[in-house]
Coordinates of C-alpha atoms in Angstrom, one line a residue:
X1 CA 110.8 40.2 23.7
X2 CA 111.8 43.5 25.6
X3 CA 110.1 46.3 25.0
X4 CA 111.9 48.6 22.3
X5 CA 113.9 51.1 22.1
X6 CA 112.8 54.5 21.3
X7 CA 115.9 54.5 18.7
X8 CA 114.2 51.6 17.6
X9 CA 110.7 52.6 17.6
X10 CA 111.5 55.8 15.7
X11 CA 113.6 54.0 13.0
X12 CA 110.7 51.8 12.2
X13 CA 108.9 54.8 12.2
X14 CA 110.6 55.9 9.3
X15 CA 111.3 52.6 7.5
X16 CA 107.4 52.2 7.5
X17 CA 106.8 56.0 6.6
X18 CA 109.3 56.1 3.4
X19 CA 107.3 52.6 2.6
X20 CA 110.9 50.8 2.2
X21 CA 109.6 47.5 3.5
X22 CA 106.4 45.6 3.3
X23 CA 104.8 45.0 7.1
X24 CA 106.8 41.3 6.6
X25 CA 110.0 42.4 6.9
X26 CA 109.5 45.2 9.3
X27 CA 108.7 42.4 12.1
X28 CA 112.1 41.0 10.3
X29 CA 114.0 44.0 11.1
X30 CA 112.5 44.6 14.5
X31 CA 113.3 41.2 15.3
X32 CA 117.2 42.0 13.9
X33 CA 117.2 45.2 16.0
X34 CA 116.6 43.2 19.2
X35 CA 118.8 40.7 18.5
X36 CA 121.6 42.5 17.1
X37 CA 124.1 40.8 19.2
X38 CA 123.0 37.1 18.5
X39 CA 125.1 35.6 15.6
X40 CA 123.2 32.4 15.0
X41 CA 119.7 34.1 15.1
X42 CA 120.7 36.6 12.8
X43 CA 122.1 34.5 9.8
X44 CA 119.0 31.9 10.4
X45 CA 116.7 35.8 9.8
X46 CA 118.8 37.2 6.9
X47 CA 119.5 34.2 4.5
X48 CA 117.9 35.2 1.5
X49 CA 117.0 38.5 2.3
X50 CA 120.6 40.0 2.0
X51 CA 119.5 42.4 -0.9
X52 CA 116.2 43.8 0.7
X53 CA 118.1 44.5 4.2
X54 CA 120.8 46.1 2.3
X55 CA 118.9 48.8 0.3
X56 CA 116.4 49.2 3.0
X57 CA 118.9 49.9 5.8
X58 CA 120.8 51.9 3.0
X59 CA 118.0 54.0 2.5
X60 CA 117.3 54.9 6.4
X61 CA 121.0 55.6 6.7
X62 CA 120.9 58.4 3.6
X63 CA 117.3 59.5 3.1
X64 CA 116.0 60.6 6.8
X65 CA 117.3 63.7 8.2
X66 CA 116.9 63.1 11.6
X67 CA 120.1 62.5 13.7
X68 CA 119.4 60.5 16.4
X69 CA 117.8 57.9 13.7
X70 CA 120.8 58.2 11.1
X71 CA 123.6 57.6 14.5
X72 CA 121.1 54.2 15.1
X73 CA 120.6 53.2 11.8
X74 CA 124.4 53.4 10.9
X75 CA 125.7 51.5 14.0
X76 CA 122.9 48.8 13.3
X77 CA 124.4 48.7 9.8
X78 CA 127.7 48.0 10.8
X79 CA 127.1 45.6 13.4
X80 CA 124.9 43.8 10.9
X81 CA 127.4 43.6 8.0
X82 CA 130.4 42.7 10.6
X83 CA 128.4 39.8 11.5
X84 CA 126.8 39.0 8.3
X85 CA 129.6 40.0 5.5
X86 CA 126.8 39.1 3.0
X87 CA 124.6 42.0 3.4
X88 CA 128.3 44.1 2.9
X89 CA 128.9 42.2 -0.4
X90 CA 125.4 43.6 -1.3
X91 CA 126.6 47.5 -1.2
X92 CA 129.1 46.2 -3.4
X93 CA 127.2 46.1 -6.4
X94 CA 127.7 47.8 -10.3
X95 CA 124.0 48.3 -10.1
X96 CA 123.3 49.3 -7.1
X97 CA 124.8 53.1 -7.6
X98 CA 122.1 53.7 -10.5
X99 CA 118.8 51.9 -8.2
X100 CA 119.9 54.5 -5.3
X101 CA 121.5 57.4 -7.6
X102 CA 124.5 57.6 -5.8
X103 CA 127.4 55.1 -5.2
X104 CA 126.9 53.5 -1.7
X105 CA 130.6 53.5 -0.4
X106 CA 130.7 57.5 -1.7
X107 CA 127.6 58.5 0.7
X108 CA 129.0 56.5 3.6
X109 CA 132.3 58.3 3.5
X110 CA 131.0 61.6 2.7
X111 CA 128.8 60.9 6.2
X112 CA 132.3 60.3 7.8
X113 CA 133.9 63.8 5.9
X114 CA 131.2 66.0 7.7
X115 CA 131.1 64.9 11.0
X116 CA 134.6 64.2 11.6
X117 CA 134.3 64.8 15.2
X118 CA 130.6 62.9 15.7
X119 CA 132.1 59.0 16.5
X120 CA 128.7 58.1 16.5
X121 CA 128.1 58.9 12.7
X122 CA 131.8 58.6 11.7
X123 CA 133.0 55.5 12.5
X124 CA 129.9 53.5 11.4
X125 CA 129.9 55.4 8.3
X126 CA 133.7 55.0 7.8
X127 CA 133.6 51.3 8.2
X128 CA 130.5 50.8 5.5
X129 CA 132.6 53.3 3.1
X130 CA 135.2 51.0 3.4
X131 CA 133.6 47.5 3.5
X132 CA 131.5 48.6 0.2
X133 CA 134.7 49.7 -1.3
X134 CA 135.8 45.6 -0.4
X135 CA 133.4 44.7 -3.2
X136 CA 133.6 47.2 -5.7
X137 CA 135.8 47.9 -8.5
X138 CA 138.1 50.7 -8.2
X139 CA 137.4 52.0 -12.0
X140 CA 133.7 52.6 -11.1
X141 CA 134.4 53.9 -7.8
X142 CA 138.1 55.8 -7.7
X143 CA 136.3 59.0 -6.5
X144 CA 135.2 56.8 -3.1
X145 CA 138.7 55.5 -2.8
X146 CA 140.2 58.6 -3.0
X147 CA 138.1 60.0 -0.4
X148 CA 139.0 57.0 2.1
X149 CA 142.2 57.2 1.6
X150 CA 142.2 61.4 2.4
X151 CA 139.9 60.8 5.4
X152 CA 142.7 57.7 6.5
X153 CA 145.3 60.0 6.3
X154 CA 144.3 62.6 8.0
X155 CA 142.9 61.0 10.9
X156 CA 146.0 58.6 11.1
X157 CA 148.1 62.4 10.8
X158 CA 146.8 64.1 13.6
X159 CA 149.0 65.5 16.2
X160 CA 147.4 63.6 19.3
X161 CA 146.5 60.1 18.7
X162 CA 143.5 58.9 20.7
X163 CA 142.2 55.1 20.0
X164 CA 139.1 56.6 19.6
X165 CA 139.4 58.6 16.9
X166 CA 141.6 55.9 14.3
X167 CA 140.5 52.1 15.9
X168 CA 137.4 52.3 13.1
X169 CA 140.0 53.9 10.7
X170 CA 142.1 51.0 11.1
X171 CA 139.1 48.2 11.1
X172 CA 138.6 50.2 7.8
X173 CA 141.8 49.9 6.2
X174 CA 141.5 45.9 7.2
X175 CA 138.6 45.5 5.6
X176 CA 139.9 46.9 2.0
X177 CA 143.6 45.1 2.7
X178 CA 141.4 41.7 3.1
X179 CA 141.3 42.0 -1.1
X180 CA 144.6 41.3 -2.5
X181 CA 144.0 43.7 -5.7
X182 CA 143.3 47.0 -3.9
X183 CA 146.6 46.7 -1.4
X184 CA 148.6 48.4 -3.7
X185 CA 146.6 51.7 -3.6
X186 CA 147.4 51.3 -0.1
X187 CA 151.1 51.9 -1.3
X188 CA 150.4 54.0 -3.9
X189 CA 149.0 56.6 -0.7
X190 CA 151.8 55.4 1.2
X191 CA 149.6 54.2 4.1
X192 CA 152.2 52.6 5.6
X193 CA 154.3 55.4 7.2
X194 CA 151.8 56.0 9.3
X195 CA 151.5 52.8 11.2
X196 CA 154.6 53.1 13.3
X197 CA 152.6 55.9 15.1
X198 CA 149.6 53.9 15.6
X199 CA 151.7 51.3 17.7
X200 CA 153.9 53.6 19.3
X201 CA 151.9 57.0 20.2
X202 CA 148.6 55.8 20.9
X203 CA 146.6 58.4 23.5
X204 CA 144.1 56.2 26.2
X205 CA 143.3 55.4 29.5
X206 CA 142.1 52.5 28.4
X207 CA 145.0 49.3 28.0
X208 CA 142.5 47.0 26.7
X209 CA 141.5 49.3 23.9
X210 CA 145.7 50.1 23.1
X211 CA 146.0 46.4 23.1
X212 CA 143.1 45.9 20.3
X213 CA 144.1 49.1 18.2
X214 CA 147.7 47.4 18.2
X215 CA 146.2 44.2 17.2
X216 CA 144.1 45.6 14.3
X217 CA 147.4 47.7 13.2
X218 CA 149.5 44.6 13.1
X219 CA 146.7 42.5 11.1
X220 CA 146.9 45.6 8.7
X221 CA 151.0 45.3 8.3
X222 CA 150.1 41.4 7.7
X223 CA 147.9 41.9 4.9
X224 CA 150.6 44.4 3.4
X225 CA 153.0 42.1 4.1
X226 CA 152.1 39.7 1.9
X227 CA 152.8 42.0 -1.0
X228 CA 156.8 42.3 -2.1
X229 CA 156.3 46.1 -2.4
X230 CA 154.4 46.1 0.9
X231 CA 157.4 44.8 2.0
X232 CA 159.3 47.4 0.9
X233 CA 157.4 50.4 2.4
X234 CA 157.3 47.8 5.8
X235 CA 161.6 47.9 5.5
X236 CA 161.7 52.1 4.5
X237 CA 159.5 52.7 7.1
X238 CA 161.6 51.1 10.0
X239 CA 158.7 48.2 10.7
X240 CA 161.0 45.8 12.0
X241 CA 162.4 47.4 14.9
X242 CA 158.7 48.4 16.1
X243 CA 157.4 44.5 15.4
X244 CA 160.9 44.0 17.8
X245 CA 158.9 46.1 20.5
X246 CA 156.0 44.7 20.2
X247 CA 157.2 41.8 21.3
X248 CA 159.2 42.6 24.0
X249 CA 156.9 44.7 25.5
X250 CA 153.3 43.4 24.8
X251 CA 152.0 40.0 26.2
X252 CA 148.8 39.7 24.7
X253 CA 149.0 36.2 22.4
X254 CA 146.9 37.6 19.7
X255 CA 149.9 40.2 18.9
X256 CA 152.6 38.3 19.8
X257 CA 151.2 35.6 17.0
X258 CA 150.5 38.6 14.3
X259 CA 153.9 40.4 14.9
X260 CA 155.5 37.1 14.4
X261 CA 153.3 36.2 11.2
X262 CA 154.9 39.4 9.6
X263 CA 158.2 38.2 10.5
X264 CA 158.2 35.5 9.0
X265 CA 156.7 36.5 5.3
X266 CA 159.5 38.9 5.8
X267 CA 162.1 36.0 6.1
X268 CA 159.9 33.8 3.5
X269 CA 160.5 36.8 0.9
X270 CA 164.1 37.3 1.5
X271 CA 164.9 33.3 1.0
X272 CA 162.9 33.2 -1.9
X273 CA 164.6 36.6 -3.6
X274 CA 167.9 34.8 -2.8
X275 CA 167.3 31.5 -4.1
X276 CA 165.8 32.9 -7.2
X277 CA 168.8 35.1 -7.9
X278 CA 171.4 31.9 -7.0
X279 CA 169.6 30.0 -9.7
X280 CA 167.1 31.7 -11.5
X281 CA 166.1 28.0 -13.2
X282 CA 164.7 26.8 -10.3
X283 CA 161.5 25.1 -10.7
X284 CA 159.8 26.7 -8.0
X285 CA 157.3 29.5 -9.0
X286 CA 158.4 32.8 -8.5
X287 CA 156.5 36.1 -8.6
X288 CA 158.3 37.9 -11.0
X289 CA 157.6 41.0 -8.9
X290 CA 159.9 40.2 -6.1
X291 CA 162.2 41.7 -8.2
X292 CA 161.1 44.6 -6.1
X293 CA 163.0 43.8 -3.1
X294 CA 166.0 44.6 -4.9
X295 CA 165.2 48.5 -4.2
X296 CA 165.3 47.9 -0.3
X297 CA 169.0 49.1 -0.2
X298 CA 168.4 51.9 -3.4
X299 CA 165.9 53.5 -1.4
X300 CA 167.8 53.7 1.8
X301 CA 171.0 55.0 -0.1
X302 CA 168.8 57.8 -2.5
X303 CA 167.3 59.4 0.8
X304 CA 170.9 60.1 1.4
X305 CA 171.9 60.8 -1.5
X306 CA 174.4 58.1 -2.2
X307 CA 172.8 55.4 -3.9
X308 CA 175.7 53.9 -6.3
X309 CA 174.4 52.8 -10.0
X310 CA 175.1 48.9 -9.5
X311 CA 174.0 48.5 -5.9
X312 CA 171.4 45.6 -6.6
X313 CA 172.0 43.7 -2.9
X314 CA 168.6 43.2 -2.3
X315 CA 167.2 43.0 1.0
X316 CA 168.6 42.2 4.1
X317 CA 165.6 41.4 6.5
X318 CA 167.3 39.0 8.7
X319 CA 170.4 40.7 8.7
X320 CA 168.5 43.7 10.1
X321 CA 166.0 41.7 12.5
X322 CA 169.5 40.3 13.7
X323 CA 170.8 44.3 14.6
X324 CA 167.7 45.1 16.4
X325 CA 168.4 42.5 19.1
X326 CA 165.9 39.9 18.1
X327 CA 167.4 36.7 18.7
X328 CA 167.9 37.7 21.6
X329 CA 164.1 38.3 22.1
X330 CA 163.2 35.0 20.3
X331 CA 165.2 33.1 22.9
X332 CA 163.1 34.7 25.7
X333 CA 159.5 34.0 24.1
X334 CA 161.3 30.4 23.6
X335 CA 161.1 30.0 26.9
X336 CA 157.6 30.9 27.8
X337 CA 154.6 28.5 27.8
X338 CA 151.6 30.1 25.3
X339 CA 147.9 28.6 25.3
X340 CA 148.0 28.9 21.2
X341 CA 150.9 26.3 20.1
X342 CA 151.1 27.8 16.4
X343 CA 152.9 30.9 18.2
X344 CA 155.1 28.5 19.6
X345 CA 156.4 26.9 16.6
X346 CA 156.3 30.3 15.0
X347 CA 159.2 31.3 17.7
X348 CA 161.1 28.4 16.7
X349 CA 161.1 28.9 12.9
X350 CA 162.1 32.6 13.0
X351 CA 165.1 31.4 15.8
X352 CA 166.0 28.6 13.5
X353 CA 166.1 30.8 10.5
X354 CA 167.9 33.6 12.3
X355 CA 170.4 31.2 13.5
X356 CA 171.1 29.5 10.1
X357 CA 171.7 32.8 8.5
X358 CA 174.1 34.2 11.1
X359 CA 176.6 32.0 9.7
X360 CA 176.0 33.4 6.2
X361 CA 175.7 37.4 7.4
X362 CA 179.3 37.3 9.3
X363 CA 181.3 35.3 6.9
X364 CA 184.1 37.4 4.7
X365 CA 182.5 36.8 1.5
X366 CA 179.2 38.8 3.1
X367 CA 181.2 41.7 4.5
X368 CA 183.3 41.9 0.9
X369 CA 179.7 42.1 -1.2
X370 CA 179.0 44.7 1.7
X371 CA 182.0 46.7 1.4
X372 CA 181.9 46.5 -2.4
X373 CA 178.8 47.8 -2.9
X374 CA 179.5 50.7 -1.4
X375 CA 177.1 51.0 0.9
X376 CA 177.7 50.4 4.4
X377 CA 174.7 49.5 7.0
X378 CA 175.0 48.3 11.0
X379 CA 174.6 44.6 9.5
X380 CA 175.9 41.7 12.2
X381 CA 179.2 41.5 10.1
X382 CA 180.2 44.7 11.7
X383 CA 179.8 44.3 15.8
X384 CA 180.5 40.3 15.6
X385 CA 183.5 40.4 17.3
X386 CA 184.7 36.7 16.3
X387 CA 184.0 37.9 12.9
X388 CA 187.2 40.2 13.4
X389 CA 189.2 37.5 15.0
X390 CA 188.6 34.9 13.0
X391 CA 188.9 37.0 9.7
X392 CA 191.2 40.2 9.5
X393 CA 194.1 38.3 8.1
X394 CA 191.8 38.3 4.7
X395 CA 192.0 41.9 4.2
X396 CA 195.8 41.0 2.7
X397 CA 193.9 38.7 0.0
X398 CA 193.9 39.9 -3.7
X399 CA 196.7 43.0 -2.8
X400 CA 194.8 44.0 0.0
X401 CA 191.3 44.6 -2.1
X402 CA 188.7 45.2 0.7
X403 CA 191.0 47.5 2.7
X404 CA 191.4 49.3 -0.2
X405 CA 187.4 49.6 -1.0
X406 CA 186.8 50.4 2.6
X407 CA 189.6 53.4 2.8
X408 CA 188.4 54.7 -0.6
X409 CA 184.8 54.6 1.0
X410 CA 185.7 56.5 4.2
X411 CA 187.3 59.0 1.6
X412 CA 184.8 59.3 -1.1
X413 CA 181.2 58.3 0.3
X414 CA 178.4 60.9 1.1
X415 CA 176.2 58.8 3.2
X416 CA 176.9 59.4 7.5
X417 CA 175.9 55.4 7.7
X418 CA 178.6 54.6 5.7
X419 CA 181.3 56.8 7.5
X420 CA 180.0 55.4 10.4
X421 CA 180.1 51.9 9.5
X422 CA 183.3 52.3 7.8
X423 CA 185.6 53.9 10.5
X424 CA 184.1 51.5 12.8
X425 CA 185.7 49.0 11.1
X426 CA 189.1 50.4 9.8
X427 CA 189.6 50.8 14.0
X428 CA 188.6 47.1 14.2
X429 CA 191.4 45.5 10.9
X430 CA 193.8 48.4 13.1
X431 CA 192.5 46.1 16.2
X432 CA 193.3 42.9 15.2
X433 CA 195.6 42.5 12.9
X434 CA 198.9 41.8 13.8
X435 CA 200.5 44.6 12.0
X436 CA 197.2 47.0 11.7
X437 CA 198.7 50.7 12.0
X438 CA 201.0 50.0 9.6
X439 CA 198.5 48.8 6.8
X440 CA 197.7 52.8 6.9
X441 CA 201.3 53.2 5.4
X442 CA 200.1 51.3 2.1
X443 CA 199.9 53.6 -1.1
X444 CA 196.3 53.2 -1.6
X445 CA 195.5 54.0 2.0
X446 CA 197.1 57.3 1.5
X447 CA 195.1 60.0 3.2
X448 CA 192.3 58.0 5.2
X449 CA 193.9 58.7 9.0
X450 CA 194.0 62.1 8.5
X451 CA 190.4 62.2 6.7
X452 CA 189.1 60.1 10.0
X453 CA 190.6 62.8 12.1
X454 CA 188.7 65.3 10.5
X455 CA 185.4 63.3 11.2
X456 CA 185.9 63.3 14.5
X457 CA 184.4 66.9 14.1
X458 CA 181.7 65.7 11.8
X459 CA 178.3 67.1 12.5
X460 CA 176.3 63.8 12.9
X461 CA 177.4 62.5 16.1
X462 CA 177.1 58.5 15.1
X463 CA 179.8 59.6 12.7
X464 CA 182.1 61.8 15.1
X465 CA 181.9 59.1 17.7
X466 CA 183.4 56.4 15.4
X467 CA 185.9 58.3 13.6
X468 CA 186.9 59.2 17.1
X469 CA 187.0 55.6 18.5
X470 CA 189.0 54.7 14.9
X471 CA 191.5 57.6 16.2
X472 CA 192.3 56.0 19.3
X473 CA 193.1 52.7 18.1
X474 CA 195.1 54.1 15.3
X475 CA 197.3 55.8 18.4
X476 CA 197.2 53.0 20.9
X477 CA 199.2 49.9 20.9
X478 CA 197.0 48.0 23.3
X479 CA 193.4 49.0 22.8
X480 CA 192.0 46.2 24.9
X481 CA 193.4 48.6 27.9
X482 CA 191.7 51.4 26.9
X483 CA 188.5 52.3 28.7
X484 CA 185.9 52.7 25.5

């Protein structure tokens, strides 16, 4: 065996001086600290001595003053418990808090509170906090779980982002979102609306570490994602078109595979939701919480301001991963060879179900719910240009009832997406129909040219710029020669 350490010679120092282990299981522990590394040695030294490791090390890690020895004993700790989740599920215990007179997870994070800026004592201590907090109950312990939740946020809120200071952060929040009943306190602190940061503005010169940080982020969303009102924090917070990035701009398999995982318990949910609502006798089971998803569209509409009473669409996942450009981007990985099959025949299940549903999202009857609701989004309906062909002639069906909804919109809403949305489309039923300028002439169109005219000056420009593009085509006769 190689000669120790001094870390290691002054933590046994202490083990032996505070008398936390007979002379037995100090050889044990020396033996662990030389071998920290070695998987197979470790669980062959530890089986049936998870308890006595776990309160000795505990112990070091809270009762010796000395730096250099708490910095050791801590990284040993979490090494240890990564490799051998037993000793973790130890920490865990009701009775453990009254044996040491403190709650475990609580000491940990307040370790990690006061030295914020000491990696070396922080993110050992942050990743015990958290995997003790795995196996506890939140009654006993809501004081630790409000703590790692404040500590979360604000390292995941600071201005700069380096991997450094968030990758245990992250490991952290994995660890608690690994246990299904403590993921909704993860919404509850709206955890969520920080992860597009943590895969966008990451700070290193270090791509490898990016690339894991990235990884660990999407494993979180995974985990969240298999809650319905994970997925609606994933849908408000604009997941999808950053899981769209992911994969077109990282290569690595393992994030590729996760980013597609989510995907697709995305499109699991929103079949379910819709078969459940077509027939809710169906025998299949169905978590009456998915009910849930039906606030998708609410909460986009409220933070405008325009969220109309009966709007109960539900989501549109595919609809939206559709917008972003991903079939485009599932046709590409289609195409490449990977070592892990699975992420293969994820590819082709996500293209599969985007293509089945593309019939569904640009057929009239969709667009009519659309424009019904009263709430107007950049769906596929909208920029499919065969949709227009093949469909404007159905505006004149039941007295012209769509036009009508989609002029009173342009006239009435509050919302920027749905002026947007809705001039855009006036120009295209002006664009194709045979007789389209002059279906501004009908009575209940009255005063919806000259209100798109006024847009054209609107402050946002998404709004000005189609209200302008609706303007043309209302003056042109041939808009195909006009250069747009």
């Amino acid at each position: 065996m190689p000669p120790a350490s001094t870390e290691v010679m002054d933590t046994i120092c202490v083990v032996r001086e505070m008398q936390l282990l007979n002379e037995n299981s100090i050889r044990l522990l020396e033996q662990l600290f030389n071998n920290r590394l070695n998987a197979e040695l470790i669980d062959s030294l530890v089986s049936g001595k998870q308890e006595e490791l776990a309160v000795a090390l505990f112990r070091v890690c809270t009762s010796t003053h000395s730096p250099h020895v708490v910095g050791f004993a801590l990284r040993f700790f979490a090494d240890l418990v990564s490799v051998e989740g037993s000793i973790g599920a130890q920490l865990g215990r009701s009775d453990l808090e009254k044996k040491f007179g403190v709650s475990p997870a609580l000491a940990f994070l307040q370790i990690a509170q006061q030295n914020p800026d000491k990696l070396g004592l922080f993110n050992p201590a942050f990743y015990l906090g958290a995997t003790t907090l795995r196996y506890s109950t939140y009654t006993a312990n809501k004081e630790s779980f409000d703590l790692f939740f404040s500590i979360a946020k604000y390292s995941m809120s600071r201005d700069t982002l380096h991997v450094a200071d968030v990758e245990f952060v992250v490991q952290g929040c994995v660890q608690m979102a690994k246990r299904k009943e403590l993921r909704a306190l993860f919404f509850n602190e709206d955890i969520v609306s920080s992860i597009p940061r943590l895969l966008t503005d990451i700070v290193s010169n270090d791509s490898a570490s990016i690339i894991q940080l990235i990884y660990e982020t999407l494993v979180l969303t995974w985990l969240l994602s298999f809650e319905y009102e994970g997925i609606v924090h994933i849908v408000k917070h604009r997941m999808i078109p950053q899981l769209h990035r992911v994969l077109q701009r990282i290569q690595k398999e393992k994030c590729v595979r996760v980013a597609l995982l989510i995907l697709w318990n995305l499109v699991e949910a929103e079949q379910k939701y819709t078969r459940h609502q077509l027939n809710p006798n169906l025998e299949e089971w169905v978590d009456p919480r998915i009910d849930v998803l039906a606030r998708i569209h609410e909460s986009k509409e409220q933070s405008l301001g325009n969220a109309p009473a009966n709007s109960r669409r539900g989501p549109s996942l595919v609809a939206e991963m559709v917008s972003v450009g991903m079939m485009k981007t599932l046709n590409q990985l289609c195409k490449r060879k990977f070592g892990d099959d699975d992420i293969s025949v994820l590819v082709s299940q996500l293209d599969a179900a985007l293509e089945q549903s593309m019939e569904v999202l640009t057929s009239f009857s969709e667009y009519r719910g659309e424009v019904l609701s009263s709430v107007l989004e950049w769906t596929p309906v909208h920029t499919s240009a065969k949709f227009w062909k093949e469909n404007v002639n159905k505006f004149e069906d039941n007295n012209f009832e769509v036009l009508n909804a989609l002029g009173k919109l342009i006239l009435e809403t509050k919302s920027d997406s749905t002026l947007a949305v809705g001039c855009h489309d006036l120009g295209e039923v002006v664009r194709y129909h045979p007789t389209g300028r002059n279906l501004l002439n009908l009575p209940s169109m009255h005063g919806v040219k000259e209100k798109v005219m006024t847009l054209m000056s609107h402050p946002n420009p998404e709004v000005s710029k189609s209200a302008l593009l609706c303007t043309q085509k209302i003056m042109v006769q041939r808009w195909e020669y006009i250069q747009q």
